[in-house]
Amino acid sequence: MNEWFKKTFGTIKEKWGKWSLVQKIILIGVIVVVIAAIIILLSVSSNKASVRLFNSPVEASQQRTIISRLQRDGINADVDSEGYVTVENNDIAKKYRSQLVSEGYLPKDTDPWSLFDTQKWSRTSFDDKVNWKRATEAQVAQHLEQLDGIRLASVILTLPEETAFANDQNPTTASVVLFPKQGSDVLTSRSKVQGIQHLVELSVEGLTADNITILNGDTNEEINDFDSLEAADKINNLDKQQKLIRKLESEYSAAVLKSLQYTFGDNRVRIANMKIDMDMSERESTGKKYTGINIKEDNPNTVYDDSITVESLKLSEETVKKSQTGTGYNPEGPAGIEGQNPPVYSDMSNVIGKTEEEGAKINYALNEENYTETKSPTIDRVTVSVNIDGTWDYPLYDENGKIRRSISGGYERNYVPISEEELGKVERLVRNAVGYDASRGDSVEVTNIQFDRTEQFREEDARLIKSENTRRTVMFVLIGIAIVLVLFIVFRLISKEIERRKRLREEELLRRQQQEREQALWDAKEQGMEVTLSVEERRRAELQENAIAMAKEHPEDVAMLIRTWLMEE
């Protein structure tokens, strides 16, 4: 055996050495591919078989929802590369397929009737019935979810067993739970709920409206119990009618106020009452009426009505004249039968008589009209009461031109009422504004009653008194300021005069002292005495000499300086 291995290994080594580089690379590539194929085959064969949950791909947004629902029950689920949700075996797929459909997890754009596409050898009529029920529920739910305003729909059908007699047959029932979108009125509008009920009724054979129950999923209230809603509908209708009447009353009031406020102002017109009685019933009636026949139309260019209307027209006339001479009338009955005539007729037998008859037959044409009338809500009566205030003349001035005051210190006012002629004009204006109709019993009343303006007059009087007090206060303040200014000026003049006199006394004293000093120096110099000046006197003398020299050199500057001093003083 070892010899065989050695010989085989030697042969392979010998041939390997004879191969070229390209042959060696090809051989290595083939070996690598074979090994990789074996590994892939083993990995694929080791994976567990999976079953698709639905026969159509599932959107990415619903994949997470369905997988989370399955994982909540401990079921391992996955999504393949084509978007199908898969589970471990067929039993799990069959169980949760119906459960997810009943819970509303059916993927969008999935045909519920695809349940019948799966062919089984053990398929029974019971399976077909269950599948038909599931498919119908899913189909109706999808149809309802396509309606505007419905976010989610759940439908449960109850299909009874068929019986031999129709009287013993239980009805088909349906329970529908609807979840509306935010802000939608699809479940509060009666017409929309009736449409949904009618849609469900037509979607299932044998289903009637009495056996359909529709619930609001957010409030758990039955929304298709229309019998209990009749009272609420009546109340809603009454509310709508009252709103309509109030709206008309507001429009009529606005029309009256608008027509009067332009003339009398906003503060003088009030609508005391605006009442509209309406007949809200709707009736339809048919009938026949006869009217006159118009022979001549009215000429619009004339101020009077020159039309000609007659009750009827003569179409034909026949005159009839009859004259008869013969025996009198004897009503004895048929021949051969004894008569039963009274004595008065028996006495007239075989008496010669004469009968004359004259008349006319005339055919007339009438104007006949057949009509069908539908009466909508109409206004039965309009009642309007308008009150207009008069005017006030103020302020009234006396002969001196001053405002006349009342006892309280305010204005003296004079009320001027509205004349009867002007009230009549206003009444005609109001009648035209509300569409007055005497045949309906409308009533329009315009009065002139003085408004209570106590608060207004009190405010006006308060403003008048306040303005006068303010004027008086300002006057006193101005007078006080003027007095203060006069006193200040007088005080300033007096103080300046005192300072001037004081300065003159000081200057006079200094002048005398300077004169005495100069006189002493002059006397000492004449006597030949040596005079010794103090430091202060020497400095004073230097300043005086400098001032005299500057005054000689710059007389204008010195004059300006002196003028400035005088102005400051």
Coordinates of C-alpha atoms in Angstrom, one line a residue:
M1 CA 0.0 0.0 0.0
N2 CA 2.8 2.3 0.9
E3 CA 4.5 1.5 -2.4
W4 CA 1.3 2.4 -4.3
F5 CA 1.1 5.8 -2.5
K6 CA 4.8 6.4 -3.2
K7 CA 4.4 5.4 -6.8
T8 CA 1.3 7.6 -7.2
F9 CA 2.9 10.5 -5.5
G10 CA 5.9 10.2 -7.7
T11 CA 3.9 10.1 -10.8
I12 CA 1.9 13.2 -9.8
K13 CA 5.2 15.0 -8.9
E14 CA 6.7 14.0 -12.2
K15 CA 3.7 15.2 -14.2
W16 CA 3.5 18.4 -12.1
G17 CA 7.1 19.2 -13.0
K18 CA 6.4 18.7 -16.7
W19 CA 3.3 21.1 -16.6
S20 CA 3.6 24.7 -17.6
L21 CA 2.7 27.6 -15.4
V22 CA -0.6 28.2 -17.1
Q23 CA -1.7 24.5 -16.7
K24 CA -0.8 24.7 -13.0
I25 CA -2.9 27.9 -12.5
I26 CA -5.9 26.3 -14.3
L27 CA -5.7 23.3 -12.1
I28 CA -5.6 25.3 -8.9
G29 CA -8.6 27.4 -10.0
V30 CA -10.7 24.3 -10.8
I31 CA -9.9 22.9 -7.3
V32 CA -10.9 26.2 -5.6
V33 CA -14.2 26.4 -7.5
V34 CA -15.1 22.8 -6.6
I35 CA -14.3 23.4 -2.9
A36 CA -16.4 26.6 -2.9
A37 CA -19.4 24.9 -4.6
I38 CA -19.3 22.1 -2.0
I39 CA -19.3 24.7 0.9
I40 CA -22.2 26.6 -0.6
L41 CA -24.2 23.4 -1.2
L42 CA -23.6 22.3 2.4
S43 CA -24.6 25.7 3.8
V44 CA -27.8 25.8 1.7
S45 CA -28.8 22.2 2.6
S46 CA -28.2 22.9 6.3
N47 CA -30.8 25.9 6.3
K48 CA -34.3 25.2 7.5
A49 CA -37.2 25.3 5.1
S50 CA -39.4 28.5 5.3
V51 CA -42.9 29.2 4.2
R52 CA -44.3 32.5 2.9
L53 CA -46.9 34.0 5.1
F54 CA -48.6 36.0 2.3
N55 CA -48.6 35.4 -1.4
S56 CA -47.6 39.0 -2.2
P57 CA -44.6 41.1 -1.2
V58 CA -45.0 43.4 1.9
E59 CA -43.9 47.0 2.0
A60 CA -41.0 47.9 4.2
S61 CA -43.2 50.0 6.5
Q62 CA -45.5 47.0 7.2
Q63 CA -42.7 44.4 7.4
R64 CA -41.5 45.7 10.8
T65 CA -45.1 45.8 12.1
I66 CA -45.9 42.2 11.0
I67 CA -42.6 40.8 12.3
S68 CA -43.0 42.6 15.6
R69 CA -46.6 41.2 16.0
L70 CA -45.2 37.6 15.3
Q71 CA -42.3 38.0 17.6
R72 CA -44.7 39.1 20.4
D73 CA -46.1 35.5 20.2
G74 CA -42.6 34.0 20.0
I75 CA -42.7 33.2 16.3
N76 CA -39.5 33.5 14.3
A77 CA -40.1 35.4 11.1
D78 CA -37.9 36.8 8.4
V79 CA -38.1 38.8 5.1
D80 CA -36.5 37.3 2.0
S81 CA -34.8 39.2 -0.7
E82 CA -38.0 39.6 -2.7
G83 CA -39.9 41.2 0.2
Y84 CA -42.0 38.2 1.3
V85 CA -42.5 37.6 5.0
T86 CA -41.6 33.9 5.8
V87 CA -42.1 31.7 8.9
E88 CA -40.8 28.3 9.9
N89 CA -43.5 25.9 8.7
N90 CA -46.9 25.8 7.0
D91 CA -48.9 25.3 10.2
I92 CA -47.7 28.6 11.6
A93 CA -48.3 30.3 8.3
K94 CA -51.9 29.0 8.1
K95 CA -52.7 30.0 11.7
Y96 CA -51.3 33.5 11.7
R97 CA -52.3 34.3 8.1
S98 CA -56.0 34.4 9.2
Q99 CA -55.2 35.9 12.6
L100 CA -53.3 38.8 11.1
V101 CA -56.0 39.4 8.5
S102 CA -58.6 39.6 11.3
E103 CA -56.5 42.0 13.3
G104 CA -56.0 44.3 10.4
Y105 CA -52.5 43.4 9.4
L106 CA -53.3 42.5 5.8
P107 CA -50.7 44.1 3.6
K108 CA -51.8 46.8 1.3
D109 CA -52.5 46.0 -2.4
T110 CA -53.0 42.4 -1.4
D111 CA -55.9 40.6 -3.0
P112 CA -57.9 38.9 -0.2
W113 CA -59.2 36.3 -2.7
S114 CA -55.6 35.0 -3.2
L115 CA -56.5 32.6 -0.3
F116 CA -58.2 30.5 -3.0
D117 CA -55.1 30.3 -5.2
T118 CA -53.5 27.7 -2.9
Q119 CA -54.4 24.2 -4.1
K120 CA -54.6 21.4 -1.5
W121 CA -55.5 17.8 -1.8
S122 CA -57.4 17.9 1.5
R123 CA -59.4 21.0 0.7
T124 CA -63.0 20.9 2.0
S125 CA -66.2 23.0 1.7
F126 CA -65.6 24.2 5.2
D127 CA -62.2 25.5 4.2
D128 CA -63.8 27.3 1.3
K129 CA -66.4 28.9 3.5
V130 CA -63.8 30.1 6.0
N131 CA -61.6 31.4 3.2
W132 CA -64.6 33.1 1.6
K133 CA -65.5 34.7 5.0
R134 CA -61.9 35.9 5.5
A135 CA -61.6 37.2 2.0
T136 CA -64.9 39.1 2.2
E137 CA -64.0 40.6 5.5
A138 CA -60.6 41.8 4.2
Q139 CA -62.1 43.0 0.9
V140 CA -64.8 45.1 2.8
A141 CA -62.2 46.4 5.2
Q142 CA -60.0 47.5 2.3
H143 CA -62.9 49.1 0.6
L144 CA -63.8 51.1 3.7
E145 CA -60.2 52.2 4.3
Q146 CA -60.1 53.7 0.8
L147 CA -62.8 56.2 2.0
D148 CA -61.7 59.7 2.9
G149 CA -61.5 60.1 6.6
I150 CA -61.1 56.5 7.7
R151 CA -57.8 55.5 9.1
L152 CA -58.4 51.8 9.9
A153 CA -61.4 49.4 9.5
S154 CA -62.1 46.0 10.9
V155 CA -65.0 43.8 9.7
I156 CA -66.4 40.6 11.2
L157 CA -69.1 38.6 9.4
T158 CA -71.3 35.9 10.9
L159 CA -72.5 33.4 8.3
P160 CA -75.2 31.1 9.7
E161 CA -75.7 27.5 8.7
E162 CA -78.2 27.0 5.9
T163 CA -81.5 25.5 7.0
A164 CA -84.2 23.7 5.0
F165 CA -86.9 26.3 5.8
A166 CA -86.6 30.0 5.2
N167 CA -88.4 30.8 8.5
D168 CA -85.8 29.0 10.5
Q169 CA -82.9 30.6 8.7
N170 CA -80.8 32.9 10.9
P171 CA -79.8 36.2 9.3
T172 CA -76.3 37.2 8.2
T173 CA -74.8 39.8 10.6
A174 CA -71.8 42.2 10.3
S175 CA -69.9 44.1 12.9
V176 CA -67.8 47.0 11.7
V177 CA -65.3 49.0 13.7
L178 CA -64.0 52.2 12.2
F179 CA -61.1 54.4 13.3
P180 CA -61.4 57.9 11.9
K181 CA -58.6 60.2 10.9
Q182 CA -57.7 63.2 13.0
G183 CA -60.2 66.0 12.5
S184 CA -62.5 64.0 10.2
D185 CA -66.3 64.1 10.5
V186 CA -66.9 60.9 8.6
L187 CA -68.3 59.1 11.8
T188 CA -70.4 62.2 13.0
S189 CA -72.2 63.0 9.8
R190 CA -75.4 61.0 9.5
S191 CA -75.4 61.1 5.7
K192 CA -71.8 59.7 5.6
V193 CA -72.6 56.9 8.1
Q194 CA -75.7 56.0 6.1
G195 CA -73.5 55.7 3.0
I196 CA -71.0 53.4 4.8
Q197 CA -73.9 51.2 6.1
H198 CA -75.3 51.0 2.5
L199 CA -71.9 50.1 1.2
V200 CA -71.5 47.2 3.7
E201 CA -75.0 46.1 3.0
L202 CA -74.4 45.8 -0.7
S203 CA -71.0 44.1 -0.3
V204 CA -72.3 41.0 1.4
E205 CA -75.2 38.9 0.0
G206 CA -78.1 38.4 2.3
L207 CA -77.0 41.2 4.6
T208 CA -79.7 43.8 5.6
A209 CA -79.2 47.2 7.3
D210 CA -80.9 46.0 10.5
N211 CA -78.2 43.4 11.0
I212 CA -75.2 45.8 10.6
T213 CA -73.5 47.3 13.6
I214 CA -71.0 50.1 13.1
L215 CA -68.9 51.2 16.0
N216 CA -66.5 54.2 16.5
G217 CA -63.2 52.6 17.5
D218 CA -62.1 55.7 19.4
T219 CA -65.3 56.0 21.6
N220 CA -66.8 52.5 21.3
E221 CA -70.2 54.1 20.4
E222 CA -72.7 52.7 17.9
I223 CA -73.0 55.3 15.2
N224 CA -75.7 53.7 13.0
D225 CA -78.5 53.6 15.5
F226 CA -80.6 56.1 13.6
D227 CA -83.8 55.5 15.4
S228 CA -82.4 57.0 18.6
L229 CA -80.9 59.9 16.7
E230 CA -84.3 61.2 15.4
A231 CA -84.9 63.3 18.5
A232 CA -81.4 64.7 18.2
D233 CA -82.0 65.4 14.5
K234 CA -85.2 67.3 15.4
I235 CA -83.3 69.4 17.9
N236 CA -80.5 70.0 15.3
N237 CA -83.1 71.0 12.8
L238 CA -84.7 73.4 15.2
D239 CA -81.3 74.9 16.0
K240 CA -80.6 75.3 12.3
Q241 CA -84.0 77.0 11.8
Q242 CA -83.5 79.3 14.7
K243 CA -80.0 80.2 13.4
L244 CA -81.5 80.9 10.0
I245 CA -84.1 83.2 11.6
R246 CA -81.5 85.0 13.7
K247 CA -79.3 85.5 10.6
L248 CA -82.3 87.0 8.7
E249 CA -83.1 89.3 11.7
S250 CA -79.4 90.4 11.8
E251 CA -79.4 91.1 8.1
Y252 CA -82.7 93.1 8.3
S253 CA -81.4 95.0 11.4
A254 CA -78.2 95.8 9.6
A255 CA -80.1 97.0 6.5
V256 CA -82.3 99.3 8.6
L257 CA -79.4 100.7 10.7
K258 CA -77.3 101.3 7.6
S259 CA -80.0 103.2 5.9
L260 CA -80.7 105.4 8.9
Q261 CA -77.3 105.9 10.4
Y262 CA -76.1 107.8 7.4
T263 CA -78.8 110.4 8.1
F264 CA -79.1 110.5 11.9
G265 CA -75.7 109.3 13.0
D266 CA -74.6 106.1 14.9
N267 CA -75.7 107.4 18.3
R268 CA -79.3 108.4 17.6
V269 CA -80.8 105.2 16.0
R270 CA -81.8 102.0 17.9
I271 CA -83.6 98.9 16.8
A272 CA -86.0 98.3 19.6
N273 CA -87.4 95.1 18.1
M274 CA -86.8 93.0 15.0
K275 CA -88.9 89.8 14.9
I276 CA -89.3 87.5 11.9
D277 CA -91.9 84.7 11.9
M278 CA -91.1 82.0 9.4
D279 CA -93.0 78.9 8.1
M280 CA -90.2 76.3 7.9
S281 CA -92.4 73.5 6.4
E282 CA -92.0 72.3 2.9
R283 CA -95.1 71.3 1.0
E284 CA -95.9 70.4 -2.6
S285 CA -99.4 70.9 -4.0
T286 CA -101.1 70.6 -7.4
G287 CA -104.2 72.2 -8.7
K288 CA -106.1 73.9 -11.4
K289 CA -107.0 77.6 -11.7
Y290 CA -108.9 79.7 -14.2
T291 CA -107.8 83.2 -15.2
G292 CA -109.0 85.8 -17.6
I293 CA -108.1 85.9 -21.2
N294 CA -105.9 88.8 -22.2
I295 CA -107.2 90.4 -25.4
K296 CA -104.9 93.4 -25.4
E297 CA -101.5 93.9 -23.8
D298 CA -100.8 96.9 -21.7
N299 CA -99.0 99.7 -23.5
P300 CA -95.9 100.6 -21.3
N301 CA -95.8 104.1 -22.8
T302 CA -99.0 105.1 -21.1
V303 CA -99.3 106.0 -17.5
Y304 CA -102.5 104.0 -17.1
D305 CA -103.4 100.4 -17.7
D306 CA -105.1 100.0 -21.1
S307 CA -105.0 96.3 -21.3
I308 CA -108.2 94.4 -22.0
T309 CA -109.0 91.1 -20.2
V310 CA -112.3 89.1 -20.5
E311 CA -113.5 86.2 -18.5
S312 CA -114.2 84.0 -21.5
L313 CA -114.4 83.9 -25.3
K314 CA -117.5 82.7 -27.3
L315 CA -116.5 79.9 -29.6
S316 CA -119.9 78.9 -31.1
E317 CA -123.6 79.6 -30.6
E318 CA -126.7 77.5 -31.6
T319 CA -130.3 78.8 -31.4
V320 CA -133.0 76.1 -30.9
K321 CA -136.7 76.7 -31.6
K322 CA -139.3 73.9 -31.1
S323 CA -143.1 74.0 -31.6
Q324 CA -145.4 71.0 -31.2
T325 CA -149.2 70.5 -31.6
G326 CA -151.0 67.3 -30.6
T327 CA -152.9 65.3 -28.0
G328 CA -152.1 65.9 -24.4
Y329 CA -149.7 63.8 -22.4
N330 CA -151.1 60.5 -21.1
P331 CA -148.5 58.4 -19.4
E332 CA -150.5 55.1 -19.3
G333 CA -147.5 52.8 -19.7
P334 CA -146.9 50.1 -22.3
A335 CA -149.7 49.0 -24.6
G336 CA -152.1 46.4 -23.4
I337 CA -151.6 47.2 -19.7
E338 CA -154.1 49.0 -17.7
G339 CA -152.9 52.4 -16.7
Q340 CA -152.4 53.6 -13.2
N341 CA -152.9 57.3 -14.0
P342 CA -154.0 59.8 -11.4
P343 CA -157.3 61.6 -12.1
V344 CA -155.6 64.7 -13.2
Y345 CA -153.9 62.8 -16.0
S346 CA -157.0 60.8 -16.9
D347 CA -159.0 64.0 -17.4
M348 CA -156.4 65.3 -19.9
S349 CA -156.6 62.2 -22.2
N350 CA -157.2 63.0 -25.9
V351 CA -157.1 66.7 -25.3
I352 CA -155.5 68.8 -28.1
G353 CA -152.5 70.7 -26.8
K354 CA -149.6 72.9 -28.1
T355 CA -146.0 73.0 -26.9
E356 CA -143.3 75.6 -27.8
E357 CA -139.6 75.5 -26.7
E358 CA -136.9 78.1 -27.5
G359 CA -133.3 78.2 -26.4
A360 CA -129.6 78.8 -27.3
K361 CA -126.4 76.7 -26.9
I362 CA -123.2 78.7 -26.5
N363 CA -119.7 77.3 -26.1
Y364 CA -117.2 79.5 -24.3
A365 CA -113.3 79.2 -24.1
L366 CA -111.8 79.6 -20.6
N367 CA -108.1 80.2 -19.7
E368 CA -107.3 77.1 -17.7
E369 CA -103.9 76.5 -16.0
N370 CA -102.6 73.4 -14.3
Y371 CA -99.9 74.1 -11.7
T372 CA -97.6 72.2 -9.4
E373 CA -96.3 74.3 -6.5
T374 CA -93.5 73.5 -4.1
K375 CA -93.6 75.7 -1.0
S376 CA -90.2 76.2 0.7
P377 CA -89.6 78.0 4.0
T378 CA -91.1 81.4 3.7
I379 CA -91.4 84.5 5.9
D380 CA -94.9 84.8 7.5
R381 CA -94.5 88.1 9.2
V382 CA -92.0 90.8 9.9
T383 CA -92.2 93.1 12.9
V384 CA -89.9 96.1 13.2
S385 CA -89.7 98.8 15.9
V386 CA -87.2 101.6 15.5
N387 CA -86.6 104.5 17.9
I388 CA -84.8 107.7 16.9
D389 CA -83.5 110.2 19.4
G390 CA -84.0 114.0 18.8
T391 CA -81.2 116.6 18.9
W392 CA -79.8 118.7 21.7
D393 CA -78.9 122.4 21.2
Y394 CA -75.9 123.4 23.3
P395 CA -74.0 125.3 24.4
L396 CA -76.5 128.3 24.6
Y397 CA -74.9 131.7 25.1
D398 CA -76.4 134.6 27.0
E399 CA -76.3 138.3 25.8
N400 CA -72.8 138.7 27.2
G401 CA -71.5 135.8 25.1
K402 CA -71.0 133.5 28.1
I403 CA -72.1 129.9 28.2
R404 CA -75.3 129.4 30.1
R405 CA -75.0 127.1 33.0
S406 CA -77.4 124.7 34.6
I407 CA -77.9 124.4 38.3
S408 CA -75.2 121.7 38.6
G409 CA -72.7 123.9 36.8
G410 CA -72.8 122.2 33.4
Y411 CA -74.2 123.1 30.1
E412 CA -77.8 124.3 29.7
R413 CA -79.3 122.1 27.0
N414 CA -82.4 122.3 24.9
Y415 CA -84.0 119.1 23.4
V416 CA -85.4 119.3 19.9
P417 CA -87.8 116.4 18.9
I418 CA -88.3 115.0 15.4
S419 CA -91.3 116.2 13.5
E420 CA -94.1 113.9 12.5
E421 CA -93.4 114.5 8.8
E422 CA -89.8 113.3 9.2
L423 CA -91.0 110.2 11.2
G424 CA -93.3 109.3 8.3
K425 CA -90.4 109.5 5.9
V426 CA -88.3 107.3 8.1
E427 CA -91.2 104.8 8.4
R428 CA -91.4 104.5 4.6
L429 CA -87.7 104.1 4.4
V430 CA -87.8 101.2 7.0
R431 CA -90.6 99.5 5.1
N432 CA -88.7 99.5 1.9
A433 CA -85.6 98.2 3.8
V434 CA -87.4 95.2 5.2
G435 CA -89.7 94.4 2.2
Y436 CA -92.9 95.4 3.9
D437 CA -95.9 93.4 2.8
A438 CA -99.3 94.4 4.3
S439 CA -100.9 91.1 3.2
R440 CA -98.6 89.2 5.5
G441 CA -99.6 91.4 8.4
D442 CA -96.1 93.1 8.7
S443 CA -95.8 95.8 11.2
V444 CA -93.4 98.8 11.1
E445 CA -93.3 101.3 13.9
V446 CA -91.0 104.3 14.1
T447 CA -91.0 106.4 17.3
N448 CA -89.2 109.4 18.7
I449 CA -88.4 108.7 22.4
Q450 CA -85.7 110.6 24.1
F451 CA -82.6 108.5 24.9
D452 CA -81.2 108.5 28.4
R453 CA -78.0 110.5 28.1
T454 CA -77.4 111.2 31.8
E455 CA -73.9 109.6 31.8
Q456 CA -73.0 111.4 28.5
F457 CA -74.1 114.8 29.9
R458 CA -72.4 114.1 33.2
E459 CA -69.1 113.4 31.4
E460 CA -69.5 116.5 29.2
D461 CA -70.2 118.7 32.3
A462 CA -67.3 117.2 34.1
R463 CA -65.0 118.0 31.1
L464 CA -66.3 121.6 31.0
I465 CA -65.8 122.1 34.8
K466 CA -62.4 120.5 34.6
S467 CA -61.3 122.7 31.6
E468 CA -62.5 125.8 33.5
N469 CA -60.7 124.8 36.6
T470 CA -57.6 124.1 34.6
R471 CA -57.8 127.5 32.9
R472 CA -58.3 129.2 36.2
T473 CA -55.4 127.3 37.7
V474 CA -53.1 128.2 34.8
M475 CA -54.1 131.8 35.1
F476 CA -53.3 131.9 38.9
V477 CA -50.0 130.2 38.2
L478 CA -49.1 132.7 35.5
I479 CA -50.0 135.6 37.8
G480 CA -47.9 134.1 40.6
I481 CA -45.0 133.6 38.2
A482 CA -45.4 137.2 37.0
I483 CA -45.4 138.5 40.6
V484 CA -42.3 136.4 41.5
L485 CA -40.5 137.7 38.4
V486 CA -41.4 141.3 39.3
L487 CA -40.2 140.8 42.9
F488 CA -37.0 139.2 41.7
I489 CA -36.3 142.1 39.3
V490 CA -37.0 144.6 42.1
F491 CA -34.8 142.6 44.5
R492 CA -32.0 142.5 41.9
L493 CA -32.2 146.2 41.2
I494 CA -32.1 147.0 44.9
S495 CA -29.2 144.6 45.5
K496 CA -27.2 146.1 42.6
E497 CA -27.8 149.6 43.9
I498 CA -26.6 148.6 47.4
E499 CA -23.5 146.9 45.9
R500 CA -22.9 150.0 43.8
R501 CA -23.1 152.3 46.7
K502 CA -20.9 150.0 48.8
R503 CA -18.3 149.9 46.0
L504 CA -18.4 153.7 45.7
R505 CA -17.8 154.1 49.4
E506 CA -14.9 151.6 49.2
E507 CA -13.4 153.3 46.2
E508 CA -13.8 156.7 47.9
L509 CA -12.1 155.3 51.0
L510 CA -9.2 153.9 49.0
R511 CA -8.9 157.1 47.0
R512 CA -8.7 159.1 50.3
Q513 CA -6.1 156.6 51.7
Q514 CA -4.1 156.8 48.5
Q515 CA -4.3 160.6 48.6
E516 CA -3.2 160.7 52.2
R517 CA -0.3 158.4 51.5
E518 CA 0.9 160.4 48.5
Q519 CA 0.5 163.5 50.5
A520 CA 2.6 162.0 53.3
L521 CA 5.3 160.9 50.8
W522 CA 5.3 164.3 49.1
D523 CA 5.7 166.1 52.5
A524 CA 8.5 163.8 53.5
K525 CA 10.3 164.3 50.2
E526 CA 10.1 168.1 50.6
Q527 CA 11.4 167.9 54.1
G528 CA 14.3 165.7 52.9
M529 CA 13.3 162.7 54.9
E530 CA 14.1 159.2 53.7
V531 CA 10.9 157.2 53.2
T532 CA 10.9 153.5 53.5
L533 CA 8.0 151.8 51.8
S534 CA 6.6 148.5 53.0
V535 CA 6.5 145.5 50.7
E536 CA 2.8 145.8 50.2
E537 CA 3.0 149.5 49.4
R538 CA 5.9 148.9 47.0
R539 CA 4.0 146.1 45.2
R540 CA 0.9 148.3 45.0
A541 CA 2.9 151.1 43.6
E542 CA 4.4 148.8 41.0
L543 CA 1.0 147.5 40.0
Q544 CA -0.3 151.0 39.7
E545 CA 2.6 152.1 37.5
N546 CA 2.2 149.0 35.3
A547 CA -1.5 149.7 35.0
I548 CA -0.8 153.3 34.0
A549 CA 1.8 152.2 31.5
M550 CA -0.6 149.6 30.0
A551 CA -3.4 152.2 29.8
K552 CA -1.1 154.5 27.8
E553 CA 0.1 151.7 25.5
H554 CA -3.2 149.9 24.9
P555 CA -6.0 152.3 25.7
E556 CA -8.7 150.2 23.7
D557 CA -8.0 147.0 25.6
V558 CA -8.2 148.8 28.9
A559 CA -11.5 150.5 27.9
M560 CA -13.0 147.1 26.9
L561 CA -11.9 145.6 30.2
I562 CA -13.5 148.5 32.2
R563 CA -16.7 148.1 30.0
T564 CA -16.8 144.4 30.8
W565 CA -16.5 145.1 34.6
L566 CA -19.3 147.6 34.4
M567 CA -21.6 145.1 32.5
E568 CA -20.9 142.4 35.1
E569 CA -21.7 144.9 37.8

